[in-house]
One Martini backbone bead per residue (centre of mass of N, CA, C, O) as a GRO file, in nm:
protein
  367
    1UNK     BB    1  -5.473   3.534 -10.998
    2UNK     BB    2  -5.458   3.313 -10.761
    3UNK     BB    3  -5.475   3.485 -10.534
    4UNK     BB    4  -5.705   3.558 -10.583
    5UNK     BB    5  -5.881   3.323 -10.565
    6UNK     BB    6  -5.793   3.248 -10.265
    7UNK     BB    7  -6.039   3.512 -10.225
    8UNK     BB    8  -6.309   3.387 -10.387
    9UNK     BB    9  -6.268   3.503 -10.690
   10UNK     BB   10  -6.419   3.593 -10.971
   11UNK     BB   11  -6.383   3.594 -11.313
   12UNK     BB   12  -6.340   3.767 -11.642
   13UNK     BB   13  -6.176   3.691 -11.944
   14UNK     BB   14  -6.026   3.913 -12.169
   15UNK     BB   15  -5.992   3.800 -12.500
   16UNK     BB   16  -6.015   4.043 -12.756
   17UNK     BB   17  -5.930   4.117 -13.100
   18UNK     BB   18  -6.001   4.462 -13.095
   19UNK     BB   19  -5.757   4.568 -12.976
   20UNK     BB   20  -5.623   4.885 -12.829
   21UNK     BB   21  -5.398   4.842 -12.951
   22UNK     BB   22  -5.213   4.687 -13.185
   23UNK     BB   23  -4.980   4.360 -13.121
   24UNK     BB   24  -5.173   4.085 -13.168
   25UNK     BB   25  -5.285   3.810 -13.280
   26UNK     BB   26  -5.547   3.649 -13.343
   27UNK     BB   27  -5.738   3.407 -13.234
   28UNK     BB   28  -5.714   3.047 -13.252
   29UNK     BB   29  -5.738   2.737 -13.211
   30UNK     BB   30  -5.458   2.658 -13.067
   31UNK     BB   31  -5.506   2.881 -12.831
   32UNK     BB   32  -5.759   2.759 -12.728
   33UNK     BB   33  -5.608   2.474 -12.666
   34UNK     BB   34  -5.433   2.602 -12.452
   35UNK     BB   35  -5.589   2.731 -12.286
   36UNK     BB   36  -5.771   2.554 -12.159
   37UNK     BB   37  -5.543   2.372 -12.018
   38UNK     BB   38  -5.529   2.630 -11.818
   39UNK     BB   39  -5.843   2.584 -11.698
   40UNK     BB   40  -5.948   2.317 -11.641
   41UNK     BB   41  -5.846   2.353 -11.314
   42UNK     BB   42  -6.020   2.627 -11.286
   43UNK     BB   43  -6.244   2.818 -11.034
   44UNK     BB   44  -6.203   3.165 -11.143
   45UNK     BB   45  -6.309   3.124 -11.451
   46UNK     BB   46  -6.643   3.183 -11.534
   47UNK     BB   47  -6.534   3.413 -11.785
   48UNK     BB   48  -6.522   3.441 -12.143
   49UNK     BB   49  -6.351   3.623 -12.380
   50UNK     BB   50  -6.356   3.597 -12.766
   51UNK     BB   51  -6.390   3.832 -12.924
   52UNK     BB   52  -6.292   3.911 -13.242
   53UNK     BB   53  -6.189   3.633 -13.383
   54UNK     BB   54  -6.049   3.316 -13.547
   55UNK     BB   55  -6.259   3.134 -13.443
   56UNK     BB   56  -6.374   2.800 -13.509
   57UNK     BB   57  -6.506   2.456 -13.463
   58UNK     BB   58  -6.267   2.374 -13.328
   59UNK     BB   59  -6.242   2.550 -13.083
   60UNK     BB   60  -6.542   2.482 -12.997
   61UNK     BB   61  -6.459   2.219 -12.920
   62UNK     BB   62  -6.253   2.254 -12.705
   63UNK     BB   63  -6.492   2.415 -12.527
   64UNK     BB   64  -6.669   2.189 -12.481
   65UNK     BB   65  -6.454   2.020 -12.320
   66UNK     BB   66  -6.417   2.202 -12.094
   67UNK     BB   67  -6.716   2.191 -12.023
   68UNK     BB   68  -6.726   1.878 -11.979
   69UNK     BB   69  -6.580   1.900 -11.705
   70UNK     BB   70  -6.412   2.083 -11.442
   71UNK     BB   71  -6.550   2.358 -11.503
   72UNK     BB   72  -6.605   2.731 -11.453
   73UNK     BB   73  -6.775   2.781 -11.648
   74UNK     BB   74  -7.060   3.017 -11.776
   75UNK     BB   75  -6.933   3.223 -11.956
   76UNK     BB   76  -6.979   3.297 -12.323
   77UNK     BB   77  -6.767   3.455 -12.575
   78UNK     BB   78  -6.848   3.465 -12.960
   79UNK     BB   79  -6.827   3.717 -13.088
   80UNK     BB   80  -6.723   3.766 -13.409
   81UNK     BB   81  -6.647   3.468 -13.546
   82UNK     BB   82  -6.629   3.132 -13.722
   83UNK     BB   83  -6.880   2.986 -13.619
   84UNK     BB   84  -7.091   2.736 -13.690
   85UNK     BB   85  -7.281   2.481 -13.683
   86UNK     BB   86  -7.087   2.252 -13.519
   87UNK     BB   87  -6.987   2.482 -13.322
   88UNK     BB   88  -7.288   2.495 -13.189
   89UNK     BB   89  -7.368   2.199 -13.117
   90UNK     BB   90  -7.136   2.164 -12.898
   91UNK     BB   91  -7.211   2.420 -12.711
   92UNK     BB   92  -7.529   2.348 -12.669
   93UNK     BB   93  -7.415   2.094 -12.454
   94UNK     BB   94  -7.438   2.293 -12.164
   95UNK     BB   95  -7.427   2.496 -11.884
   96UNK     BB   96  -7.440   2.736 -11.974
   97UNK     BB   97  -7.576   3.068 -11.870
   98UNK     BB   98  -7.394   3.188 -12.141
   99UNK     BB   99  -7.448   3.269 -12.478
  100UNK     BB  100  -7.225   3.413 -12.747
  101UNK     BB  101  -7.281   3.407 -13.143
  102UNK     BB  102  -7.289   3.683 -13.261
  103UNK     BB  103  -7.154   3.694 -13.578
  104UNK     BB  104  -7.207   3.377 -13.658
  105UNK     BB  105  -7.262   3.150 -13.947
  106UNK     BB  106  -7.453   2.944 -13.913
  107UNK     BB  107  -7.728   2.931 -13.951
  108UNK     BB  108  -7.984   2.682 -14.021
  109UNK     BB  109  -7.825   2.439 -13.865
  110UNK     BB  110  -7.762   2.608 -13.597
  111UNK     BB  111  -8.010   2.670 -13.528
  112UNK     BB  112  -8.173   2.379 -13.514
  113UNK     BB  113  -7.975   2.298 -13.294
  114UNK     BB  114  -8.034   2.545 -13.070
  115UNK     BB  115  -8.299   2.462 -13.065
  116UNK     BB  116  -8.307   2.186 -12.943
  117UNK     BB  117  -8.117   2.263 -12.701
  118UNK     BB  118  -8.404   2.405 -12.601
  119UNK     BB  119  -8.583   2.210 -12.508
  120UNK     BB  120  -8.384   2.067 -12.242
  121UNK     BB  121  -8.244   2.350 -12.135
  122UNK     BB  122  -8.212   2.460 -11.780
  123UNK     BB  123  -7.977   2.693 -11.781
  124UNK     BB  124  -7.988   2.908 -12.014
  125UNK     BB  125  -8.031   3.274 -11.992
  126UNK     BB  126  -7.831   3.382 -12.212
  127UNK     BB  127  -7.900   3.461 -12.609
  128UNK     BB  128  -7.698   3.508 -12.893
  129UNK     BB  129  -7.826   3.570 -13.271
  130UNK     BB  130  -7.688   3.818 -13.439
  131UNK     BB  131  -7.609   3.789 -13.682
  132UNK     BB  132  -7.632   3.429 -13.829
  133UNK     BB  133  -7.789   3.382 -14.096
  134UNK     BB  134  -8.081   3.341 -14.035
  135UNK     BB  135  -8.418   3.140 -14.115
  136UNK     BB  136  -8.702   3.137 -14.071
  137UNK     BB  137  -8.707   2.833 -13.993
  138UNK     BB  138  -8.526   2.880 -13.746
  139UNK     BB  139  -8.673   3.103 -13.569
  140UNK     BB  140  -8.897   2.948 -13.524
  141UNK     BB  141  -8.799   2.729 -13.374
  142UNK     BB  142  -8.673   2.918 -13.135
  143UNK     BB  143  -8.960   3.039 -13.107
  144UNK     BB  144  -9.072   2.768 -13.000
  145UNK     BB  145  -8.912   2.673 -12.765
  146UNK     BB  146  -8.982   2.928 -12.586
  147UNK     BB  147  -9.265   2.735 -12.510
  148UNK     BB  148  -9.083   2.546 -12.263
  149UNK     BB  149  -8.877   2.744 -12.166
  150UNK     BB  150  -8.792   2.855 -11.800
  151UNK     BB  151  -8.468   2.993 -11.827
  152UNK     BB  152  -8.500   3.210 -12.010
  153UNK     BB  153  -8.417   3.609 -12.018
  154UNK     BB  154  -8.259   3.651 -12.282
  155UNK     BB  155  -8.289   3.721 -12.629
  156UNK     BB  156  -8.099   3.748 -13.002
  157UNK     BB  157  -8.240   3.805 -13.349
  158UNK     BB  158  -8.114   3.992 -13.503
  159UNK     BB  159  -8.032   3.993 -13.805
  160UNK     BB  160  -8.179   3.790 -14.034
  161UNK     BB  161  -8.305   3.601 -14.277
  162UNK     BB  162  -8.541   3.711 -14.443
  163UNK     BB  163  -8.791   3.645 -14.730
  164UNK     BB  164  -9.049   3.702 -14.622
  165UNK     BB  165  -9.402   3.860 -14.606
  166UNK     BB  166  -9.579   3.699 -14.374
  167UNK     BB  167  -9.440   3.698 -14.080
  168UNK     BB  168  -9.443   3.377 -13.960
  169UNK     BB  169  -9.264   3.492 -13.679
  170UNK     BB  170  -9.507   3.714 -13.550
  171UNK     BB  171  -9.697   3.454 -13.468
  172UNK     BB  172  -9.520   3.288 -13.282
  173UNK     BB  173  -9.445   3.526 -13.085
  174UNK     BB  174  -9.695   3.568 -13.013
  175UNK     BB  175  -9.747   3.281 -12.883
  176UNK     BB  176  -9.486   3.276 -12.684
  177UNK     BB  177  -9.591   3.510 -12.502
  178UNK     BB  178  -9.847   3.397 -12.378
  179UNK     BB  179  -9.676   3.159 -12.200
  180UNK     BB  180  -9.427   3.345 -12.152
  181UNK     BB  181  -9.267   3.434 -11.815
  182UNK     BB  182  -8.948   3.459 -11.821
  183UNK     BB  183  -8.897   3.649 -12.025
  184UNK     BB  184  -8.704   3.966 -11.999
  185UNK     BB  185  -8.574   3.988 -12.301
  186UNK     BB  186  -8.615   4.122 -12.665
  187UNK     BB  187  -8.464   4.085 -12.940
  188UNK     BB  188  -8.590   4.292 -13.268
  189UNK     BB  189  -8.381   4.363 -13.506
  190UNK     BB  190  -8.412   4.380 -13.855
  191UNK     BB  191  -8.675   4.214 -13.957
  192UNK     BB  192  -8.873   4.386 -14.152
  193UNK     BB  193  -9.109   4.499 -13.988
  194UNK     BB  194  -9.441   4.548 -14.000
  195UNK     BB  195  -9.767   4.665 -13.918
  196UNK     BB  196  -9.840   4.330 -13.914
  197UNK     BB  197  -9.660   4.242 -13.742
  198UNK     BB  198  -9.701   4.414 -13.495
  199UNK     BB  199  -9.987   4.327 -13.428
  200UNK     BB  200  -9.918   4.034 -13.366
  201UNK     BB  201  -9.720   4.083 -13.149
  202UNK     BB  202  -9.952   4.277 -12.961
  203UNK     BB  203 -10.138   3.986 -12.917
  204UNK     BB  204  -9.902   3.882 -12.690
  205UNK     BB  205  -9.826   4.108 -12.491
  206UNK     BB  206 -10.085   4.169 -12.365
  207UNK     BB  207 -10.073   3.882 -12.211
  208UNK     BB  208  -9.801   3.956 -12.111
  209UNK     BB  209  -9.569   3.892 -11.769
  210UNK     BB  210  -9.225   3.930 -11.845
  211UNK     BB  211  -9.174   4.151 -12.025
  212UNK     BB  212  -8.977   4.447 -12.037
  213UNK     BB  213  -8.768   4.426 -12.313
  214UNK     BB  214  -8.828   4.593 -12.630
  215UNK     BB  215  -8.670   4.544 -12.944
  216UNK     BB  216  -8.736   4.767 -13.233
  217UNK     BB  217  -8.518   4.814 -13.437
  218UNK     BB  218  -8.477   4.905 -13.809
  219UNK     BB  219  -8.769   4.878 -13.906
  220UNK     BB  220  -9.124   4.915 -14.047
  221UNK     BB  221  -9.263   5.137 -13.855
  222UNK     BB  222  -9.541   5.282 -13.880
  223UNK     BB  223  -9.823   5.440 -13.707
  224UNK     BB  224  -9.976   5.184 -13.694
  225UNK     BB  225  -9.819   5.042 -13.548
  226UNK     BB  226  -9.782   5.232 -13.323
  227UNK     BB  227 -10.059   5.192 -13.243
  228UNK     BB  228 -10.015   4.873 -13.149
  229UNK     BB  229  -9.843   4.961 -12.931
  230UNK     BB  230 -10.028   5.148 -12.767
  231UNK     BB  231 -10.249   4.954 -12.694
  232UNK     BB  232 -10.053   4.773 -12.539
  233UNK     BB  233  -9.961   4.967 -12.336
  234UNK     BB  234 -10.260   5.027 -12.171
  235UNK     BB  235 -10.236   4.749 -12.085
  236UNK     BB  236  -9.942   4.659 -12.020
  237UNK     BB  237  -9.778   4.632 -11.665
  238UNK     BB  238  -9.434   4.576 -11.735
  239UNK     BB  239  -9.361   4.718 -11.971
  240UNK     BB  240  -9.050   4.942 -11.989
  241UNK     BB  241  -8.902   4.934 -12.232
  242UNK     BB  242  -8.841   5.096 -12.555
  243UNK     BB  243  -8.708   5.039 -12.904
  244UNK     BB  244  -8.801   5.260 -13.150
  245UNK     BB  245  -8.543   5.295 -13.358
  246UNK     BB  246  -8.530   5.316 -13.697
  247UNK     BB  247  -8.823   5.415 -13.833
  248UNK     BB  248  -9.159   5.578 -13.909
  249UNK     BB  249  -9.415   5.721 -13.752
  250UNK     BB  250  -9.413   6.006 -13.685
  251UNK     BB  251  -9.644   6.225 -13.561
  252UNK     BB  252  -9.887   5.997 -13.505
  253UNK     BB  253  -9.726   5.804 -13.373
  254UNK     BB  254  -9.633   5.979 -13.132
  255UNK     BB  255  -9.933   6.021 -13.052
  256UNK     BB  256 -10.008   5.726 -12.963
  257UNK     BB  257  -9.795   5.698 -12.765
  258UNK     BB  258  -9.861   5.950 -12.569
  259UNK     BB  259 -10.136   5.844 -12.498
  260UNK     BB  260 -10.003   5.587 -12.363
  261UNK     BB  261  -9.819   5.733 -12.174
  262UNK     BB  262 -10.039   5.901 -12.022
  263UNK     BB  263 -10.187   5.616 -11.891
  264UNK     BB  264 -10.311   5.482 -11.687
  265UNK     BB  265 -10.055   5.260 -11.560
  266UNK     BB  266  -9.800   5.297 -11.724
  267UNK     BB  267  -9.485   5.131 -11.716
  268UNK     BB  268  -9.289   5.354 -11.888
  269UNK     BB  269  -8.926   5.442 -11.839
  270UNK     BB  270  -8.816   5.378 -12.146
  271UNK     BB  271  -8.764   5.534 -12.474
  272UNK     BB  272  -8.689   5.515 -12.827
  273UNK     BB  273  -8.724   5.744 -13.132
  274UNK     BB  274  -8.489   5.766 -13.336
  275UNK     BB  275  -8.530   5.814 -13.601
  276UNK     BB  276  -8.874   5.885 -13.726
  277UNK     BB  277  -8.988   6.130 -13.867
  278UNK     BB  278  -9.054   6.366 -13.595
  279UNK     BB  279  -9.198   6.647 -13.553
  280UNK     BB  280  -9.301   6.896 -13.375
  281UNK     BB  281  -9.540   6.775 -13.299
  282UNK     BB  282  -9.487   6.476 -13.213
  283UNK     BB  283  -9.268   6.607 -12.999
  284UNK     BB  284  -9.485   6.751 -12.816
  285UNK     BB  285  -9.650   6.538 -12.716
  286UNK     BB  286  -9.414   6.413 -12.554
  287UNK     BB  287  -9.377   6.641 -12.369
  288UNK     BB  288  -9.676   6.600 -12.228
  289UNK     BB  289  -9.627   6.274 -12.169
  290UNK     BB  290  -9.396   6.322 -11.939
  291UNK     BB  291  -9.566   6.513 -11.740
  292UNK     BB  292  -9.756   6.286 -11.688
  293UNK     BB  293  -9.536   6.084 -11.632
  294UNK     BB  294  -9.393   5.925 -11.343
  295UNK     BB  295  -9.202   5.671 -11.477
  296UNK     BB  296  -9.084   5.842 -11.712
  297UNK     BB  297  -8.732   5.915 -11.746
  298UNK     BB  298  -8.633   5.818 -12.078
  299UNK     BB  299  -8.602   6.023 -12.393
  300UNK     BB  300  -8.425   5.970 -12.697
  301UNK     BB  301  -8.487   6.200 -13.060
  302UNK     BB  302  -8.277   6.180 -13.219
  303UNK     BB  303  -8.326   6.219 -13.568
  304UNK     BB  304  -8.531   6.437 -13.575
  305UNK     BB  305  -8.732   6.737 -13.594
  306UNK     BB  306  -8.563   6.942 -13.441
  307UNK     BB  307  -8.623   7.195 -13.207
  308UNK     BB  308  -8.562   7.427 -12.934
  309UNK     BB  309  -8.885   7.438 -12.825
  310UNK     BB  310  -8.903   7.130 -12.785
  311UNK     BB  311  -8.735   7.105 -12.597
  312UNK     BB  312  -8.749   7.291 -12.352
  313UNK     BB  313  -9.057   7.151 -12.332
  314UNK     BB  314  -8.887   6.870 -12.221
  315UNK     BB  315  -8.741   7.009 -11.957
  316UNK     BB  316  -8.934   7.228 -11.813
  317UNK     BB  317  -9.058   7.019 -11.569
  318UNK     BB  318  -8.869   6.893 -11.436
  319UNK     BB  319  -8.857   6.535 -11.542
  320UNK     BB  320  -8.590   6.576 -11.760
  321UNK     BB  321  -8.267   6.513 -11.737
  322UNK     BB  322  -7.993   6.568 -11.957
  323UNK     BB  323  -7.913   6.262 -11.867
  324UNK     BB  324  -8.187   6.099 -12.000
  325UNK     BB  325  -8.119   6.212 -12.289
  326UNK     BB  326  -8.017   6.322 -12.651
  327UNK     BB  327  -7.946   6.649 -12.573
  328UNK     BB  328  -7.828   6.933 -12.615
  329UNK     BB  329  -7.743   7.258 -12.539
  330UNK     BB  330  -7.610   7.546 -12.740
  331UNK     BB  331  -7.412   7.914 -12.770
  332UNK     BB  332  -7.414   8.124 -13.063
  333UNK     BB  333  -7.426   8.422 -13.065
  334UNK     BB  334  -7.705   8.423 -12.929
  335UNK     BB  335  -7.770   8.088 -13.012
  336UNK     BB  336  -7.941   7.835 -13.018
  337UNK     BB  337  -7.881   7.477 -13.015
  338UNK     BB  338  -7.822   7.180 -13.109
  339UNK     BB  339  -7.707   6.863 -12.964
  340UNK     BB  340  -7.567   6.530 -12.932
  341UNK     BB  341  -7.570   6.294 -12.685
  342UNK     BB  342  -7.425   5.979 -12.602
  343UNK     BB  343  -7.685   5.847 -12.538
  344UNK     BB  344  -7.851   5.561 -12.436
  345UNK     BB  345  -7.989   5.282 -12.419
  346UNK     BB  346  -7.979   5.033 -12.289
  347UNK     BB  347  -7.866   4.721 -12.423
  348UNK     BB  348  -7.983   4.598 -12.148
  349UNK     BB  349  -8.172   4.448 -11.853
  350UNK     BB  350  -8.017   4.168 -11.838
  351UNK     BB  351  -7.777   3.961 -11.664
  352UNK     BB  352  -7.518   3.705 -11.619
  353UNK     BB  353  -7.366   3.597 -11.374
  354UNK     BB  354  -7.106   3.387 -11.314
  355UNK     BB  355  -7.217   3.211 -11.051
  356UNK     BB  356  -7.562   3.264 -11.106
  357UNK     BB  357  -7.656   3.534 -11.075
  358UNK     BB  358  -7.903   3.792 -11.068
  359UNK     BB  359  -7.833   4.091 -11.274
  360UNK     BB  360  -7.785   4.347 -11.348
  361UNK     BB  361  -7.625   4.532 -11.623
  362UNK     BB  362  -7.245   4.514 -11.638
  363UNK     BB  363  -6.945   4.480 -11.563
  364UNK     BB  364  -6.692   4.283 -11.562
  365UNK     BB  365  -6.450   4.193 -11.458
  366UNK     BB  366  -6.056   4.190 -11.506
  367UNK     BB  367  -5.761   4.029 -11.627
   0.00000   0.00000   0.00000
C-alpha cells in the first residue's frame, strides 16, 4: 500500500462485514480504534467502508477523532453496522465529503443532531440516511436544512417511521425544492407517499433547476399521482432518471407518463416502471412514447402485465436495445417466452470520488 502512496494514489480501504466467504468475525469499536492509529498519518487512504460490522457510537467516536486531526480520510462508509444517534452527532462534526449511515438506527435524536450539523456544513456532498428509524419531526427538519445548504448533492431519506397521514414532509420538500438548486440526486423510497404527497411534492419539482435523479420506489402512487408526475414532466427540464418502480399506476397512469414522455423538450432519459400492475395497453403507449422521444434511452417494466407482443413492439424501432431494459426474449420449442434480465436503474447518478471531483457513480480503488 504504501510504495502505492509514493506513486500519488488515493485508496478506498474496504473492510465490509458481509464478505464471503466468511472466515473472520466482524469489526466492533476496539478494531477501529486500532485501524484508526494506523490511518493517523496516513495520506493515502481518502476513503473508508466499514458496511456491515458491529461498530457502535464507540467506534464512531474513534473515528471522529481521526477525523479532526490530521486524516486524509474524506469518504465514510458505515452502513448498516449499530451507530445511534451520539454517534451520528460526532461523525457529523467533519470534513467529510460523503457519510453513509443508511441501516444505523439513529433515529429522531441522530436525525436532529444531522439536521443541525448541515445548517453549518459546507463540505459534505453525499448523505445517506435510509432505513435509520427517522421519524417525521426529524425528516422534516433535515428537509428544511437543505433549503440553506448549498453543498450537498446527494441525499437519501427513504424508509423513515412516519406515522401521520398528512404527509407534512412532502409540504416541506416541495418548499425545499423551490429554492435548492444544487441537489442533483433525492432518493424518497418507502415514504408512504400517496397521490396527495405527489401533488405536492411536484408542486416544488416544477420549479426546481438542479435535480437530476428522483427515486420514488415502493410508495403508494396510483394514476392520479401519476398524472401529477407526467404534468411536471411536462415543464421541468432537467429531470434525467425517475424510478417509479413498485407503486401501482396502473394503465391509466402509464398513459399519463406516455404523455408526457412524448412531449416535446421532456428531459427524461431512463425510467422505470416495474411492478406497477400495467398490462398491454398501458405498456403499449409507453412503447409509442419511446419511438417518439429520442432522448429516452433506457425502460424498465418487469413485473407487470408482460407479453411478448409487446415487447415485440418496444424494440421495434430500433430506439430501445435489449440491454437498456430488463426483458429479454427466449424460444422453446417454437414458443417465443420472456424472462427477466438483471438490469435496472443506476443506483446513484451522482457520486463523491474520494480527492474531491465530482464524479459520475463508478467503483472505487479497493485495497
Amino acid at each position: 500500500m504504501w510504495k502505492t502512496c509514493l506513486r500519488g494514489r488515493n485508496f478506498t480501504l474496504k473492510l465490509p462485514g458481509n464478505t464471503r466467504p466468511r472466515q473472520v468475525q466482524r469489526l466492533g469499536d476496539d478494531d477501529v480504534l486500532a485501524l484508526c492509529k494506523c490511518l493517523q498519518n496516513s495520506e493515502c487512504v481518502t476513503g473508508l467502508d466499514l458496511r456491515y460490522n458491529s461498530i457502535t457510537d464507540g467506534g464512531a467516536e474513534h473515528l471522529a477523532e481521526l477525523l479532526q486531526g490530521r486524516s486524509s480520510l474524506r469518504c465514510l462508509d458505515l452502513m448498516f453496522n449499530d451507530v445511534q444517534a451520539a454517534g451520528a452527532r460526532v461523525l457529523g462534526n467533519s470534513s467529510l465529503l460523503s457519510l453513509r449511515l443508511s441501516g444505523n438506527k439513529i433515529g429522531r435524536g441522530g436525525g436532529m443532531e444531522v439536521a443541525g450539523m448541515l445548517q453549518e456544513n459546507s463540505t459534505l456532498q453525499e448523505l445517506q440516511l435510509a432505513d435509520c428509524d427517522l421519524d417525521t419531526v426529524s425528516v422534516m427538519a433535515l428537509i428544511s436544512a437543505l433549503r440553506r445548504n448549498e453543498a450537498l448533492r446527494s441525499v437519501d431519506i427513504s424508509r423513515p417511521l412516519l406515522f401521520s397521514h398528512q404527509e407534512e414532509w412532502a409540504v416541506h420538500c416541495s418548499a425545499m425544492l423551490t429554492v435548492n438548486s444544487s441537489l442533483v440526486e433525492l432518493h424518497l423510497g418507502k415514504m408512504g407517499m400517496t397521490d396527495t404527497g405527489m401533488e405536492r411534492l411536484t408542486e416544488g419539482l416544477r420549479r426546481n433547476r438542479g435535480l437530476r435523479y428522483l427515486d420514488l420506489r415502493c410508495n403508494r402512487v396510483t394514476r392520479d399521482g401519476a398524472r401529477h408526475l407526467a404534468s411536471m414532466l411536462k415543464q421541468n427540464r432537467v429531470l434525467e432518471i425517475v424510478d417509479l418502480s413498485s407503486n401501482r399506476i396502473e394503465d391509466d397512469g402509464a398513459a399519463h407518463l406516455s404523455e408526457a414522455i412524448s412531449w416535446p423538450g421532456c428531459s427524461l432519459k431512463e425510467l422505470s416502471v416495474c411492478r406497477n400492475s400495467i398490462a398491454a395497453e398501458g405498456l403499449l403507449s409507453l412503447a409509442q412514447a419511446v419511438k417518439a422521444n429520442t432522448s429516452l434511452t433506457h425502460i424498465y417494466i418487469w413485473g407487470n402485465y408482460l407479453e411478448e407482443p409487446v415487447f415485440r413492439e418496444l424494440i421495434s424501432s430500433g430506439r430501445l436495445r435489449q440491454e437498456q431494459t430488463d426483458v429479454t426474449p427466449y424460444e422453446v420449442d417454437g414458443h417465443v417466452f420472456l424472462a427477466e434480465v438483471f438490469q435496472s436503474l443506476r443506483k446513484h447518478v451522482y457520486s463523491t470520488d474520494c480527492d474531491g471531483t465530482d464524479v459520475p457513480a463508478k467503483t472505487d480503488a479497493t485495497l
